[in-house]
mmCIF file with all atom_site columns, C-alpha atoms in Angstrom:
data_model
loop_
_atom_site.group_PDB
_atom_site.id
_atom_site.type_symbol
_atom_site.label_atom_id
_atom_site.label_alt_id
_atom_site.label_comp_id
_atom_site.label_asym_id
_atom_site.label_entity_id
_atom_site.label_seq_id
_atom_site.pdbx_PDB_ins_code
_atom_site.Cartn_x
_atom_site.Cartn_y
_atom_site.Cartn_z
_atom_site.occupancy
_atom_site.B_iso_or_equiv
_atom_site.pdbx_formal_charge
_atom_site.auth_seq_id
_atom_site.auth_comp_id
_atom_site.auth_asym_id
_atom_site.auth_atom_id
_atom_site.pdbx_PDB_model_num
ATOM 1   C CA . MET A 1 1   ? 12.236  1.222   -12.636 1.00 55.00 ? 1   MET A CA 1
ATOM 2   C CA . SER A 1 2   ? 10.013  -2.743  -12.739 1.00 54.00 ? 2   SER A CA 1
ATOM 3   C CA . THR A 1 3   ? 11.436  -5.102  -11.824 1.00 55.00 ? 3   THR A CA 1
ATOM 4   C CA . SER A 1 4   ? 9.408   -8.505  -11.734 1.00 54.00 ? 4   SER A CA 1
ATOM 5   C CA . VAL A 1 5   ? 9.142   -10.512 -8.259  1.00 51.00 ? 5   VAL A CA 1
ATOM 6   C CA . GLY A 1 6   ? 7.132   -14.072 -8.574  1.00 54.00 ? 6   GLY A CA 1
ATOM 7   C CA . GLN A 1 7   ? 4.037   -12.858 -9.201  1.00 54.00 ? 7   GLN A CA 1
ATOM 8   C CA . ALA A 1 8   ? 4.155   -9.397  -8.081  1.00 56.00 ? 8   ALA A CA 1
ATOM 9   C CA . THR A 1 9   ? 5.450   -6.671  -9.867  1.00 57.00 ? 9   THR A CA 1
ATOM 10  C CA . LEU A 1 10  ? 7.849   -3.897  -7.779  1.00 63.00 ? 10  LEU A CA 1
ATOM 11  C CA . THR A 1 11  ? 8.340   0.006   -9.161  1.00 60.00 ? 11  THR A CA 1
ATOM 12  C CA . ILE A 1 12  ? 10.460  2.366   -7.657  1.00 63.00 ? 12  ILE A CA 1
ATOM 13  C CA . CYS A 1 13  ? 9.206   5.625   -8.559  1.00 60.00 ? 13  CYS A CA 1
ATOM 14  C CA . PRO A 1 14  ? 11.435  8.174   -8.801  1.00 63.00 ? 14  PRO A CA 1
ATOM 15  C CA . THR A 1 15  ? 12.911  10.614  -5.838  1.00 63.00 ? 15  THR A CA 1
ATOM 16  C CA . ARG A 1 16  ? 11.989  14.368  -5.639  1.00 63.00 ? 16  ARG A CA 1
ATOM 17  C CA . SER A 1 17  ? 15.397  16.105  -6.282  1.00 70.00 ? 17  SER A CA 1
ATOM 18  C CA . ASP A 1 18  ? 13.405  19.020  -4.137  1.00 68.00 ? 18  ASP A CA 1
ATOM 19  C CA . HIS A 1 19  ? 13.919  18.498  -0.151  1.00 71.00 ? 19  HIS A CA 1
ATOM 20  C CA . SER A 1 20  ? 11.688  21.383  0.919   1.00 78.00 ? 20  SER A CA 1
ATOM 21  C CA . ALA A 1 21  ? 9.207   20.471  3.649   1.00 81.00 ? 21  ALA A CA 1
ATOM 22  C CA . PRO A 1 22  ? 5.729   20.591  2.763   1.00 84.00 ? 22  PRO A CA 1
ATOM 23  C CA . THR A 1 23  ? 3.552   23.989  2.990   1.00 84.00 ? 23  THR A CA 1
ATOM 24  C CA . PRO A 1 24  ? -0.277  24.166  2.338   1.00 83.00 ? 24  PRO A CA 1
ATOM 25  C CA . ASP A 1 25  ? 0.090   24.923  -1.420  1.00 82.00 ? 25  ASP A CA 1
ATOM 26  C CA . THR A 1 26  ? 2.057   20.992  -2.188  1.00 84.00 ? 26  THR A CA 1
ATOM 27  C CA . LEU A 1 27  ? -0.708  19.683  -0.198  1.00 85.00 ? 27  LEU A CA 1
ATOM 28  C CA . ALA A 1 28  ? -2.562  17.447  -3.112  1.00 86.00 ? 28  ALA A CA 1
ATOM 29  C CA . TYR A 1 29  ? -2.997  14.098  -2.453  1.00 88.00 ? 29  TYR A CA 1
ATOM 30  C CA . SER A 1 30  ? -5.089  11.593  -4.041  1.00 88.00 ? 30  SER A CA 1
ATOM 31  C CA . LEU A 1 31  ? -5.686  7.419   -2.253  1.00 87.00 ? 31  LEU A CA 1
ATOM 32  C CA . THR A 1 32  ? -7.576  4.802   -4.376  1.00 88.00 ? 32  THR A CA 1
ATOM 33  C CA . LEU A 1 33  ? -8.924  2.579   -1.570  1.00 89.00 ? 33  LEU A CA 1
ATOM 34  C CA . PRO A 1 34  ? -10.177 -0.287  -1.174  1.00 90.00 ? 34  PRO A CA 1
ATOM 35  C CA . SER A 1 35  ? -14.431 -0.283  -0.673  1.00 90.00 ? 35  SER A CA 1
ATOM 36  C CA . ALA A 1 36  ? -14.600 -2.303  2.813   1.00 91.00 ? 36  ALA A CA 1
ATOM 37  C CA . LEU A 1 37  ? -15.684 -1.412  5.870   1.00 91.00 ? 37  LEU A CA 1
ATOM 38  C CA . THR A 1 38  ? -11.596 0.357   7.215   1.00 92.00 ? 38  THR A CA 1
ATOM 39  C CA . THR A 1 39  ? -11.699 2.482   4.567   1.00 92.00 ? 39  THR A CA 1
ATOM 40  C CA . PRO A 1 40  ? -12.815 5.526   6.345   1.00 93.00 ? 40  PRO A CA 1
ATOM 41  C CA . ALA A 1 41  ? -10.149 4.829   8.966   1.00 94.00 ? 41  ALA A CA 1
ATOM 42  C CA . ILE A 1 42  ? -7.373  4.903   6.548   1.00 93.00 ? 42  ILE A CA 1
ATOM 43  C CA . ALA A 1 43  ? -8.419  7.558   5.176   1.00 93.00 ? 43  ALA A CA 1
ATOM 44  C CA . ARG A 1 44  ? -8.793  9.388   8.243   1.00 94.00 ? 44  ARG A CA 1
ATOM 45  C CA . ALA A 1 45  ? -5.938  8.779   9.751   1.00 94.00 ? 45  ALA A CA 1
ATOM 46  C CA . ALA A 1 46  ? -4.342  9.496   6.163   1.00 93.00 ? 46  ALA A CA 1
ATOM 47  C CA . THR A 1 47  ? -6.012  13.186  5.647   1.00 93.00 ? 47  THR A CA 1
ATOM 48  C CA . ARG A 1 48  ? -4.368  13.408  9.859   1.00 93.00 ? 48  ARG A CA 1
ATOM 49  C CA . THR A 1 49  ? -0.838  13.009  8.640   1.00 93.00 ? 49  THR A CA 1
ATOM 50  C CA . VAL A 1 50  ? -1.227  15.075  5.742   1.00 91.00 ? 50  VAL A CA 1
ATOM 51  C CA . LEU A 1 51  ? -2.404  18.041  6.795   1.00 91.00 ? 51  LEU A CA 1
ATOM 52  C CA . ALA A 1 52  ? 0.052   18.194  10.547  1.00 92.00 ? 52  ALA A CA 1
ATOM 53  C CA . ALA A 1 53  ? 2.841   17.605  7.509   1.00 91.00 ? 53  ALA A CA 1
ATOM 54  C CA . HIS A 1 54  ? 1.707   20.141  5.184   1.00 90.00 ? 54  HIS A CA 1
ATOM 55  C CA . GLY A 1 55  ? 1.528   22.553  8.451   1.00 90.00 ? 55  GLY A CA 1
ATOM 56  C CA . LEU A 1 56  ? -2.806  22.802  8.495   1.00 89.00 ? 56  LEU A CA 1
ATOM 57  C CA . ALA A 1 57  ? -3.329  20.182  11.661  1.00 90.00 ? 57  ALA A CA 1
ATOM 58  C CA . ALA A 1 58  ? -5.546  23.291  12.543  1.00 89.00 ? 58  ALA A CA 1
ATOM 59  C CA . LEU A 1 59  ? -8.178  22.053  9.987   1.00 88.00 ? 59  LEU A CA 1
ATOM 60  C CA . ALA A 1 60  ? -7.675  18.153  10.705  1.00 91.00 ? 60  ALA A CA 1
ATOM 61  C CA . ALA A 1 61  ? -11.071 18.152  12.848  1.00 92.00 ? 61  ALA A CA 1
ATOM 62  C CA . PRO A 1 62  ? -13.438 19.138  10.176  1.00 92.00 ? 62  PRO A CA 1
ATOM 63  C CA . ALA A 1 63  ? -11.781 17.374  7.185   1.00 91.00 ? 63  ALA A CA 1
ATOM 64  C CA . THR A 1 64  ? -11.633 14.059  9.057   1.00 93.00 ? 64  THR A CA 1
ATOM 65  C CA . GLN A 1 65  ? -14.990 14.425  9.842   1.00 93.00 ? 65  GLN A CA 1
ATOM 66  C CA . ILE A 1 66  ? -15.665 15.453  5.700   1.00 91.00 ? 66  ILE A CA 1
ATOM 67  C CA . VAL A 1 67  ? -13.673 12.665  4.907   1.00 92.00 ? 67  VAL A CA 1
ATOM 68  C CA . ALA A 1 68  ? -15.007 9.789   6.991   1.00 92.00 ? 68  ALA A CA 1
ATOM 69  C CA . GLU A 1 69  ? -18.416 10.823  6.030   1.00 93.00 ? 69  GLU A CA 1
ATOM 70  C CA . LEU A 1 70  ? -17.847 10.446  1.819   1.00 90.00 ? 70  LEU A CA 1
ATOM 71  C CA . THR A 1 71  ? -15.920 8.011   2.163   1.00 91.00 ? 71  THR A CA 1
ATOM 72  C CA . ALA A 1 72  ? -18.530 6.026   4.163   1.00 92.00 ? 72  ALA A CA 1
ATOM 73  C CA . THR A 1 73  ? -20.859 6.858   1.874   1.00 91.00 ? 73  THR A CA 1
ATOM 74  C CA . ALA A 1 74  ? -19.050 6.321   -1.472  1.00 89.00 ? 74  ALA A CA 1
ATOM 75  C CA . CYS A 1 75  ? -18.259 2.262   0.486   1.00 89.00 ? 75  CYS A CA 1
ATOM 76  C CA . GLN A 1 76  ? -22.128 1.728   1.140   1.00 89.00 ? 76  GLN A CA 1
ATOM 77  C CA . PHE A 1 77  ? -23.704 3.208   -1.629  1.00 88.00 ? 77  PHE A CA 1
ATOM 78  C CA . SER A 1 78  ? -20.791 2.181   -4.518  1.00 82.00 ? 78  SER A CA 1
ATOM 79  C CA . ALA A 1 79  ? -20.694 -1.449  -6.537  1.00 84.00 ? 79  ALA A CA 1
ATOM 80  C CA . ALA A 1 80  ? -17.109 -0.542  -7.373  1.00 86.00 ? 80  ALA A CA 1
ATOM 81  C CA . ALA A 1 81  ? -13.840 -3.009  -5.869  1.00 89.00 ? 81  ALA A CA 1
ATOM 82  C CA . GLU A 1 82  ? -12.243 0.576   -4.875  1.00 88.00 ? 82  GLU A CA 1
ATOM 83  C CA . VAL A 1 83  ? -13.414 3.913   -3.857  1.00 88.00 ? 83  VAL A CA 1
ATOM 84  C CA . TYR A 1 84  ? -10.792 7.694   -5.734  1.00 87.00 ? 84  TYR A CA 1
ATOM 85  C CA . VAL A 1 85  ? -10.139 9.817   -2.183  1.00 88.00 ? 85  VAL A CA 1
ATOM 86  C CA . SER A 1 86  ? -8.510  13.552  -3.484  1.00 87.00 ? 86  SER A CA 1
ATOM 87  C CA . LEU A 1 87  ? -7.361  15.513  -0.616  1.00 87.00 ? 87  LEU A CA 1
ATOM 88  C CA . ARG A 1 88  ? -6.579  19.716  -2.086  1.00 85.00 ? 88  ARG A CA 1
ATOM 89  C CA . PHE A 1 89  ? -5.135  22.609  -0.112  1.00 80.00 ? 89  PHE A CA 1
ATOM 90  C CA . ARG A 1 90  ? -7.006  25.637  -1.881  1.00 74.00 ? 90  ARG A CA 1
ATOM 91  C CA . GLU A 1 91  ? -6.351  28.871  -0.142  1.00 70.00 ? 91  GLU A CA 1
ATOM 92  C CA . GLY A 1 92  ? -9.358  31.524  -0.363  1.00 63.00 ? 92  GLY A CA 1
ATOM 93  C CA . SER A 1 93  ? -11.296 28.602  -2.366  1.00 53.00 ? 93  SER A CA 1
ATOM 94  C CA . ARG A 1 94  ? -15.728 28.264  -2.048  1.00 45.00 ? 94  ARG A CA 1
ATOM 95  C CA . ALA A 1 95  ? -17.378 27.017  0.500   1.00 45.00 ? 95  ALA A CA 1
ATOM 96  C CA . GLU A 1 96  ? -21.036 26.244  0.171   1.00 41.00 ? 96  GLU A CA 1
ATOM 97  C CA . GLY A 1 97  ? -21.104 28.136  -3.022  1.00 39.00 ? 97  GLY A CA 1
ATOM 98  C CA . ARG A 1 98  ? -19.948 31.056  -1.434  1.00 38.00 ? 98  ARG A CA 1
ATOM 99  C CA . GLY A 1 99  ? -16.329 32.246  -1.486  1.00 39.00 ? 99  GLY A CA 1
ATOM 100 C CA . CYS A 1 100 ? -15.201 32.049  1.824   1.00 41.00 ? 100 CYS A CA 1
ATOM 101 C CA . GLY A 1 101 ? -11.933 34.157  2.164   1.00 41.00 ? 101 GLY A CA 1
ATOM 102 C CA . ARG A 1 102 ? -10.195 31.466  4.447   1.00 44.00 ? 102 ARG A CA 1
ATOM 103 C CA . ARG A 1 103 ? -7.658  29.045  4.057   1.00 45.00 ? 103 ARG A CA 1
ATOM 104 C CA . CYS A 1 104 ? -9.940  25.673  3.215   1.00 47.00 ? 104 CYS A CA 1
ATOM 105 C CA . CYS A 1 105 ? -9.261  22.132  2.013   1.00 51.00 ? 105 CYS A CA 1
ATOM 106 C CA . THR A 1 106 ? -11.287 20.392  0.014   1.00 54.00 ? 106 THR A CA 1
ATOM 107 C CA . ALA A 1 107 ? -12.027 16.918  0.185   1.00 57.00 ? 107 ALA A CA 1
ATOM 108 C CA . GLU A 1 108 ? -13.475 14.531  -2.495  1.00 58.00 ? 108 GLU A CA 1
ATOM 109 C CA . ALA A 1 109 ? -14.506 10.701  -2.357  1.00 57.00 ? 109 ALA A CA 1
ATOM 110 C CA . ARG A 1 110 ? -15.852 8.840   -5.186  1.00 59.00 ? 110 ARG A CA 1
ATOM 111 C CA . ARG A 1 111 ? -16.379 4.836   -6.678  1.00 55.00 ? 111 ARG A CA 1
ATOM 112 C CA . THR A 1 112 ? -14.151 4.254   -9.158  1.00 57.00 ? 112 THR A CA 1
ATOM 113 C CA . ARG A 1 113 ? -15.022 2.329   -12.439 1.00 56.00 ? 113 ARG A CA 1
#
């Protein structure tokens, strides 16, 4: 449902019927952020919050470092006005081309067109 207020449009998102606590398996977030100096800090804060909510606080330090580097690089070298950040969790995902066999969080940052 959308409502127009002046020049702004407000959209009400549907509520979830499943109110269970977040788990590592449900970690799947995407953010579109401005290509600005503050974007890496926003991405780090969002990453820490998301990982803690999903019970993955132990991965926060390395994940936030990676997200900060990816977003800073995307903002610095992109002519685009926005960058896209995606956070996912994969049990036993591959790290550096090798199967790590551990719980891993993957992150991606890229410019939007």
